[in-house]
Amino acid sequence: MKFLKGLWRVIQPARHYLFKSPFAMVGAYYRYFGDLKKYRAQGGKIVWSDIAPVLYLKNEDAQSGGGHYFYQDIWALRKLRSIAPYVHYDIGSRYDGFVGQATAITKVISIDIRKPSFSLPDFEFQYGDITNLDIPANSIYSVSCLHTLEHIGLGRYGDRINPGGFSDGLLTLQHIIAPGGHLLISFPVGRPRVEFNAQRVLDPTIFTDLLPGMELLEFSVVNDHNEFIANAWAADYINAKYACGLYHFVKKSRT
C-alpha cells in the first residue's frame, strides 16, 4: 500500500504536463530522481510514501501560497511594525507577500538564490545561500525567514542537495543576529517527515533545541483547520497533519 501511495504521488505532476510538454516533463523527472539519489547518498532519510515531487520551479521567481501565507504575512508585518528596525533583512520569503509589503514599513534587504524581476523603493536584493552567508556574526538586528527553511537542501529551487540544510540555515541565522536582535520564522509543523522534494515538516517543539542561543518570545500557529491561533502551545501541534508554526525569537545576550 505504501509503495502504491508513493507511486501515485510520483505520477501526479505528469497529469499536468504530459500533453503540454512531454520532453520537458521527462527532463524534470530525470532531475528529480537525480536529486533524490543525491539526497539519500548523503544520508537523508525519506519514506517512499511521503515523497511529493514538485517540478519546473528551479528558475521561477514568482511565488504563491495559501492560508499559511496569508496569516504568516500579517503576523510578521505586525511584528515588524512593533520591532521598528532601521533596516530589515529577509532570507528567502515570498516577494509577492511579506517582502514587498514590508517595504512600506522599513527598508528591506532581501537575500535569495533567485534574483527578482522587479524593483521597489526601499528594497535591495543580495544574492546569497542561507547555509553560507557572507555576513559578520552578531551584526543584524532584525531578520525574517518565512516558509523557506523547509525547502533548503532538497533541490526544489535549484539549491545544493543537503539533508541537513534546514539546520545549517537555522544556525546561520542564529550566527548573524546581534544580541537582542529579532528573528521571525515560519515552518510547516506536525508529524515529522520529508516530502521530497517539496518540503520538510518538523516537530514544532524542536526549534528551541536547534537554536540554543535564542529565546522564544512567541509561538503562534495556523492549524489544520486554517485558523490562526495566537500565543499557542507548540506541544499541542506535534501530531498536526500540516500546520504552520510562527516563531518570534530574540538573540540572548553574550556572556
mmCIF file of C-alpha atoms in Angstrom:
data_model
loop_
_atom_site.group_PDB
_atom_site.id
_atom_site.type_symbol
_atom_site.label_atom_id
_atom_site.label_comp_id
_atom_site.label_asym_id
_atom_site.label_seq_id
_atom_site.Cartn_x
_atom_site.Cartn_y
_atom_site.Cartn_z
ATOM 1 C CA MET A 1 0.000 0.000 0.000
ATOM 2 C CA LYS A 2 2.828 2.443 0.874
ATOM 3 C CA PHE A 3 4.543 1.676 -2.440
ATOM 4 C CA LEU A 4 1.341 2.413 -4.358
ATOM 5 C CA LYS A 5 0.822 5.628 -2.386
ATOM 6 C CA GLY A 6 4.337 6.791 -3.246
ATOM 7 C CA LEU A 7 3.894 5.809 -6.888
ATOM 8 C CA TRP A 8 0.628 7.746 -7.034
ATOM 9 C CA ARG A 9 2.353 10.845 -5.649
ATOM 10 C CA VAL A 10 5.190 10.486 -8.166
ATOM 11 C CA ILE A 11 2.898 10.441 -11.199
ATOM 12 C CA GLN A 12 0.663 13.349 -10.161
ATOM 13 C CA PRO A 13 2.772 16.082 -11.846
ATOM 14 C CA ALA A 14 2.639 14.134 -15.117
ATOM 15 C CA ARG A 15 -1.101 14.739 -15.375
ATOM 16 C CA HIS A 16 -0.493 18.457 -15.891
ATOM 17 C CA TYR A 17 2.409 18.306 -18.338
ATOM 18 C CA LEU A 18 2.214 15.038 -20.293
ATOM 19 C CA PHE A 19 0.440 16.517 -23.310
ATOM 20 C CA LYS A 20 1.703 20.088 -22.932
ATOM 21 C CA SER A 21 5.455 19.463 -22.811
ATOM 22 C CA PRO A 22 6.303 15.729 -22.653
ATOM 23 C CA PHE A 23 10.020 16.175 -23.363
ATOM 24 C CA ALA A 24 10.391 18.815 -20.663
ATOM 25 C CA MET A 25 8.493 16.530 -18.301
ATOM 26 C CA VAL A 26 10.968 13.684 -18.903
ATOM 27 C CA GLY A 27 13.866 16.025 -18.150
ATOM 28 C CA ALA A 28 12.187 17.288 -14.996
ATOM 29 C CA TYR A 29 11.664 13.748 -13.697
ATOM 30 C CA TYR A 30 15.270 12.906 -14.533
ATOM 31 C CA ARG A 31 16.456 15.864 -12.437
ATOM 32 C CA TYR A 32 14.065 14.970 -9.639
ATOM 33 C CA PHE A 33 15.265 11.390 -9.286
ATOM 34 C CA GLY A 34 18.879 12.554 -9.605
ATOM 35 C CA ASP A 35 18.351 14.911 -6.673
ATOM 36 C CA LEU A 36 16.577 12.150 -4.740
ATOM 37 C CA LYS A 37 19.563 9.842 -5.267
ATOM 38 C CA LYS A 38 21.995 12.541 -4.080
ATOM 39 C CA TYR A 39 19.869 13.235 -1.011
ATOM 40 C CA ARG A 40 19.863 9.564 0.008
ATOM 41 C CA ALA A 41 23.569 9.170 -0.760
ATOM 42 C CA GLN A 42 24.300 11.966 1.727
ATOM 43 C CA GLY A 43 22.395 10.182 4.479
ATOM 44 C CA GLY A 44 18.989 11.795 4.035
ATOM 45 C CA LYS A 45 16.098 9.645 5.261
ATOM 46 C CA ILE A 46 12.981 9.504 3.117
ATOM 47 C CA VAL A 47 9.802 7.455 3.434
ATOM 48 C CA TRP A 48 8.687 6.491 -0.084
ATOM 49 C CA SER A 49 5.015 7.133 0.652
ATOM 50 C CA ASP A 50 5.815 10.700 1.828
ATOM 51 C CA ILE A 51 7.571 11.963 -1.299
ATOM 52 C CA ALA A 52 5.940 14.871 -3.107
ATOM 53 C CA PRO A 53 7.595 15.810 -6.419
ATOM 54 C CA VAL A 54 7.486 19.470 -7.385
ATOM 55 C CA LEU A 55 8.740 20.058 -10.925
ATOM 56 C CA TYR A 56 9.602 23.069 -13.109
ATOM 57 C CA LEU A 57 10.319 25.513 -10.287
ATOM 58 C CA LYS A 58 14.101 25.850 -10.419
ATOM 59 C CA ASN A 59 14.174 29.066 -12.441
ATOM 60 C CA GLU A 60 10.969 30.742 -11.328
ATOM 61 C CA ASP A 61 10.996 33.924 -9.285
ATOM 62 C CA ALA A 62 7.213 34.134 -8.754
ATOM 63 C CA GLN A 63 5.904 32.533 -5.595
ATOM 64 C CA SER A 64 2.434 31.692 -4.363
ATOM 65 C CA GLY A 65 0.744 30.436 -1.255
ATOM 66 C CA GLY A 66 -2.496 29.755 0.535
ATOM 67 C CA GLY A 67 -3.818 30.105 4.054
ATOM 68 C CA HIS A 68 -0.418 29.741 5.696
ATOM 69 C CA TYR A 69 0.988 32.637 3.726
ATOM 70 C CA PHE A 70 -1.957 34.922 4.352
ATOM 71 C CA TYR A 71 -1.742 34.571 8.135
ATOM 72 C CA GLN A 72 2.040 34.436 8.376
ATOM 73 C CA ASP A 73 2.471 37.632 6.370
ATOM 74 C CA ILE A 74 0.046 39.565 8.571
ATOM 75 C CA TRP A 75 1.657 38.139 11.713
ATOM 76 C CA ALA A 76 5.167 39.027 10.535
ATOM 77 C CA LEU A 77 4.181 42.523 9.371
ATOM 78 C CA ARG A 78 2.673 43.300 12.766
ATOM 79 C CA LYS A 79 5.863 42.076 14.409
ATOM 80 C CA LEU A 80 7.995 44.180 12.092
ATOM 81 C CA ARG A 81 5.941 47.277 12.833
ATOM 82 C CA SER A 82 6.454 46.670 16.556
ATOM 83 C CA ILE A 83 10.202 45.974 16.249
ATOM 84 C CA ALA A 84 10.607 49.057 14.031
ATOM 85 C CA PRO A 85 14.134 48.377 12.734
ATOM 86 C CA TYR A 86 16.029 50.916 10.634
ATOM 87 C CA VAL A 87 16.636 48.128 8.118
ATOM 88 C CA HIS A 88 15.219 44.606 7.995
ATOM 89 C CA TYR A 89 16.866 41.560 6.419
ATOM 90 C CA ASP A 90 14.764 38.812 4.868
ATOM 91 C CA ILE A 91 16.046 35.479 3.628
ATOM 92 C CA GLY A 92 14.023 33.568 1.071
ATOM 93 C CA SER A 93 10.482 34.696 1.907
ATOM 94 C CA ARG A 94 7.955 35.310 -0.851
ATOM 95 C CA TYR A 95 8.306 38.567 -2.746
ATOM 96 C CA ASP A 96 4.626 38.924 -3.606
ATOM 97 C CA GLY A 97 3.605 38.899 0.051
ATOM 98 C CA PHE A 98 5.629 39.765 3.120
ATOM 99 C CA VAL A 99 8.810 41.059 1.461
ATOM 100 C CA GLY A 100 7.109 43.539 -0.841
ATOM 101 C CA GLN A 101 4.654 44.663 1.817
ATOM 102 C CA ALA A 102 7.388 45.095 4.427
ATOM 103 C CA THR A 103 8.970 47.855 2.320
ATOM 104 C CA ALA A 104 6.019 50.037 3.335
ATOM 105 C CA ILE A 105 7.331 49.822 6.919
ATOM 106 C CA THR A 106 11.114 49.937 6.551
ATOM 107 C CA LYS A 107 13.966 49.272 4.150
ATOM 108 C CA VAL A 108 14.227 45.571 3.318
ATOM 109 C CA ILE A 109 17.372 43.770 2.194
ATOM 110 C CA SER A 110 16.271 40.513 0.578
ATOM 111 C CA ILE A 111 18.744 37.628 0.330
ATOM 112 C CA ASP A 112 17.887 34.760 -2.028
ATOM 113 C CA ILE A 113 19.399 32.420 -4.610
ATOM 114 C CA ARG A 114 16.874 33.663 -7.186
ATOM 115 C CA LYS A 115 17.047 37.244 -8.369
ATOM 116 C CA PRO A 116 13.670 39.021 -8.570
ATOM 117 C CA SER A 117 12.482 40.598 -11.802
ATOM 118 C CA PHE A 118 11.167 43.792 -10.176
ATOM 119 C CA SER A 119 12.411 46.827 -8.283
ATOM 120 C CA LEU A 120 10.792 48.714 -5.402
ATOM 121 C CA PRO A 121 11.604 51.733 -3.255
ATOM 122 C CA ASP A 122 13.313 50.682 -0.021
ATOM 123 C CA PHE A 123 14.059 47.243 -1.481
ATOM 124 C CA GLU A 124 17.542 45.852 -2.045
ATOM 125 C CA PHE A 125 18.417 42.388 -3.358
ATOM 126 C CA GLN A 126 21.562 40.494 -2.427
ATOM 127 C CA TYR A 127 22.416 37.075 -3.801
ATOM 128 C CA GLY A 128 23.122 34.579 -1.033
ATOM 129 C CA ASP A 129 22.769 30.996 0.182
ATOM 130 C CA ILE A 130 21.334 30.779 3.690
ATOM 131 C CA THR A 131 23.742 27.973 4.600
ATOM 132 C CA ASN A 132 26.781 30.121 3.764
ATOM 133 C CA LEU A 133 26.085 33.830 4.155
ATOM 134 C CA ASP A 134 28.875 36.384 3.929
ATOM 135 C CA ILE A 135 27.574 38.404 6.879
ATOM 136 C CA PRO A 136 29.550 39.079 10.081
ATOM 137 C CA ALA A 137 28.472 37.392 13.294
ATOM 138 C CA ASN A 138 26.217 39.297 15.681
ATOM 139 C CA SER A 139 25.645 42.111 13.192
ATOM 140 C CA ILE A 140 21.941 42.192 12.255
ATOM 141 C CA TYR A 141 19.087 43.386 14.444
ATOM 142 C CA SER A 142 16.018 42.174 12.533
ATOM 143 C CA VAL A 143 15.729 39.071 10.307
ATOM 144 C CA SER A 144 12.870 37.031 8.845
ATOM 145 C CA CYS A 145 12.779 33.678 7.085
ATOM 146 C CA LEU A 146 9.202 32.667 6.286
ATOM 147 C CA HIS A 147 8.172 29.317 4.784
ATOM 148 C CA THR A 148 11.712 28.909 3.449
ATOM 149 C CA LEU A 149 13.804 26.659 5.677
ATOM 150 C CA GLU A 150 11.679 23.601 4.899
ATOM 151 C CA HIS A 151 12.965 23.681 1.318
ATOM 152 C CA ILE A 152 16.685 24.138 1.983
ATOM 153 C CA GLY A 153 18.786 21.253 0.690
ATOM 154 C CA LEU A 154 16.015 19.479 -1.240
ATOM 155 C CA GLY A 155 16.901 20.923 -4.652
ATOM 156 C CA ARG A 156 13.411 22.237 -5.364
ATOM 157 C CA TYR A 157 14.649 25.729 -6.157
ATOM 158 C CA GLY A 158 17.949 24.735 -7.704
ATOM 159 C CA ASP A 159 19.847 24.733 -4.411
ATOM 160 C CA ARG A 160 22.512 22.184 -3.479
ATOM 161 C CA ILE A 161 21.261 18.835 -2.121
ATOM 162 C CA ASN A 162 21.916 18.780 1.623
ATOM 163 C CA PRO A 163 19.851 16.644 4.047
ATOM 164 C CA GLY A 164 20.895 18.920 6.918
ATOM 165 C CA GLY A 165 20.187 22.111 5.018
ATOM 166 C CA PHE A 166 17.418 23.371 7.283
ATOM 167 C CA SER A 167 19.503 23.023 10.462
ATOM 168 C CA ASP A 168 22.514 24.626 8.747
ATOM 169 C CA GLY A 169 20.256 27.517 7.777
ATOM 170 C CA LEU A 170 18.944 27.920 11.321
ATOM 171 C CA LEU A 171 22.457 28.046 12.763
ATOM 172 C CA THR A 172 23.429 30.642 10.163
ATOM 173 C CA LEU A 173 20.521 32.826 11.253
ATOM 174 C CA GLN A 174 21.498 32.459 14.893
ATOM 175 C CA HIS A 175 25.091 33.350 13.984
ATOM 176 C CA ILE A 176 24.373 36.623 12.168
ATOM 177 C CA ILE A 177 21.781 38.090 14.560
ATOM 178 C CA ALA A 178 23.060 40.596 17.108
ATOM 179 C CA PRO A 179 22.409 40.080 20.831
ATOM 180 C CA GLY A 180 18.938 41.430 21.487
ATOM 181 C CA GLY A 181 18.081 41.099 17.792
ATOM 182 C CA HIS A 182 14.868 39.596 16.467
ATOM 183 C CA LEU A 183 14.243 36.517 14.301
ATOM 184 C CA LEU A 184 10.868 35.723 12.705
ATOM 185 C CA ILE A 185 10.471 32.194 11.328
ATOM 186 C CA SER A 186 7.596 30.194 9.899
ATOM 187 C CA PHE A 187 7.781 26.480 9.157
ATOM 188 C CA PRO A 188 5.397 23.563 8.439
ATOM 189 C CA VAL A 189 4.902 21.618 11.666
ATOM 190 C CA GLY A 190 3.258 18.363 12.682
ATOM 191 C CA ARG A 191 4.236 14.724 12.122
ATOM 192 C CA PRO A 192 7.954 14.907 11.223
ATOM 193 C CA ARG A 193 8.683 13.865 7.636
ATOM 194 C CA VAL A 194 10.453 14.758 4.414
ATOM 195 C CA GLU A 195 8.093 15.175 1.451
ATOM 196 C CA PHE A 196 10.880 15.091 -1.131
ATOM 197 C CA ASN A 197 11.426 17.395 -2.910
ATOM 198 C CA ALA A 198 8.568 19.670 -1.858
ATOM 199 C CA GLN A 199 9.369 20.337 1.789
ATOM 200 C CA ARG A 200 10.044 19.110 5.298
ATOM 201 C CA VAL A 201 7.568 19.056 8.174
ATOM 202 C CA LEU A 202 9.077 19.229 11.677
ATOM 203 C CA ASP A 203 8.046 18.641 15.273
ATOM 204 C CA PRO A 204 7.042 22.152 16.424
ATOM 205 C CA THR A 205 8.905 21.784 19.730
ATOM 206 C CA ILE A 206 12.315 21.130 18.154
ATOM 207 C CA PHE A 207 13.218 24.719 17.308
ATOM 208 C CA THR A 208 14.195 25.744 20.833
ATOM 209 C CA ASP A 209 16.691 22.849 20.867
ATOM 210 C CA LEU A 210 18.062 23.760 17.434
ATOM 211 C CA LEU A 211 18.579 27.411 18.448
ATOM 212 C CA PRO A 212 20.248 27.313 21.883
ATOM 213 C CA GLY A 213 21.418 30.901 21.563
ATOM 214 C CA MET A 214 17.899 32.238 21.044
ATOM 215 C CA GLU A 215 14.991 32.856 23.396
ATOM 216 C CA LEU A 216 11.482 32.061 22.132
ATOM 217 C CA LEU A 217 9.215 35.047 22.785
ATOM 218 C CA GLU A 218 6.147 33.759 20.968
ATOM 219 C CA PHE A 219 4.803 30.703 19.199
ATOM 220 C CA SER A 220 1.629 31.154 17.173
ATOM 221 C CA VAL A 221 0.186 28.754 14.625
ATOM 222 C CA VAL A 222 -2.082 28.289 11.642
ATOM 223 C CA ASN A 223 -3.755 24.986 12.465
ATOM 224 C CA ASP A 224 -5.058 22.175 10.264
ATOM 225 C CA HIS A 225 -8.409 23.965 10.008
ATOM 226 C CA ASN A 226 -6.754 27.082 8.577
ATOM 227 C CA GLU A 227 -7.324 29.017 11.795
ATOM 228 C CA PHE A 228 -4.785 31.445 13.241
ATOM 229 C CA ILE A 229 -4.086 30.795 16.939
ATOM 230 C CA ALA A 230 -2.002 33.445 18.707
ATOM 231 C CA ASN A 231 0.311 32.554 21.610
ATOM 232 C CA ALA A 232 -0.253 28.832 21.227
ATOM 233 C CA TRP A 233 1.489 25.899 22.923
ATOM 234 C CA ALA A 234 3.835 24.175 20.462
ATOM 235 C CA ALA A 235 3.430 20.716 22.012
ATOM 236 C CA ASP A 236 -0.278 20.773 21.132
ATOM 237 C CA TYR A 237 0.628 20.532 17.434
ATOM 238 C CA ILE A 238 3.085 17.627 17.441
ATOM 239 C CA ASN A 239 0.507 15.422 15.709
ATOM 240 C CA ALA A 240 -0.858 18.063 13.351
ATOM 241 C CA LYS A 241 -1.277 16.995 9.746
ATOM 242 C CA TYR A 242 0.133 20.181 8.215
ATOM 243 C CA ALA A 243 0.137 23.256 10.426
ATOM 244 C CA CYS A 244 2.314 26.360 10.170
ATOM 245 C CA GLY A 245 4.363 27.350 13.200
ATOM 246 C CA LEU A 246 5.154 31.055 13.634
ATOM 247 C CA TYR A 247 8.175 31.729 15.854
ATOM 248 C CA HIS A 248 9.458 35.013 17.277
ATOM 249 C CA PHE A 249 12.948 34.612 18.746
ATOM 250 C CA VAL A 250 15.321 37.107 20.352
ATOM 251 C CA LYS A 251 19.093 36.551 20.478
ATOM 252 C CA LYS A 252 20.360 36.003 24.017
ATOM 253 C CA SER A 253 22.960 38.409 25.366
ATOM 254 C CA ARG A 254 26.560 37.267 25.175
ATOM 255 C CA THR A 255 28.142 36.299 28.467
#
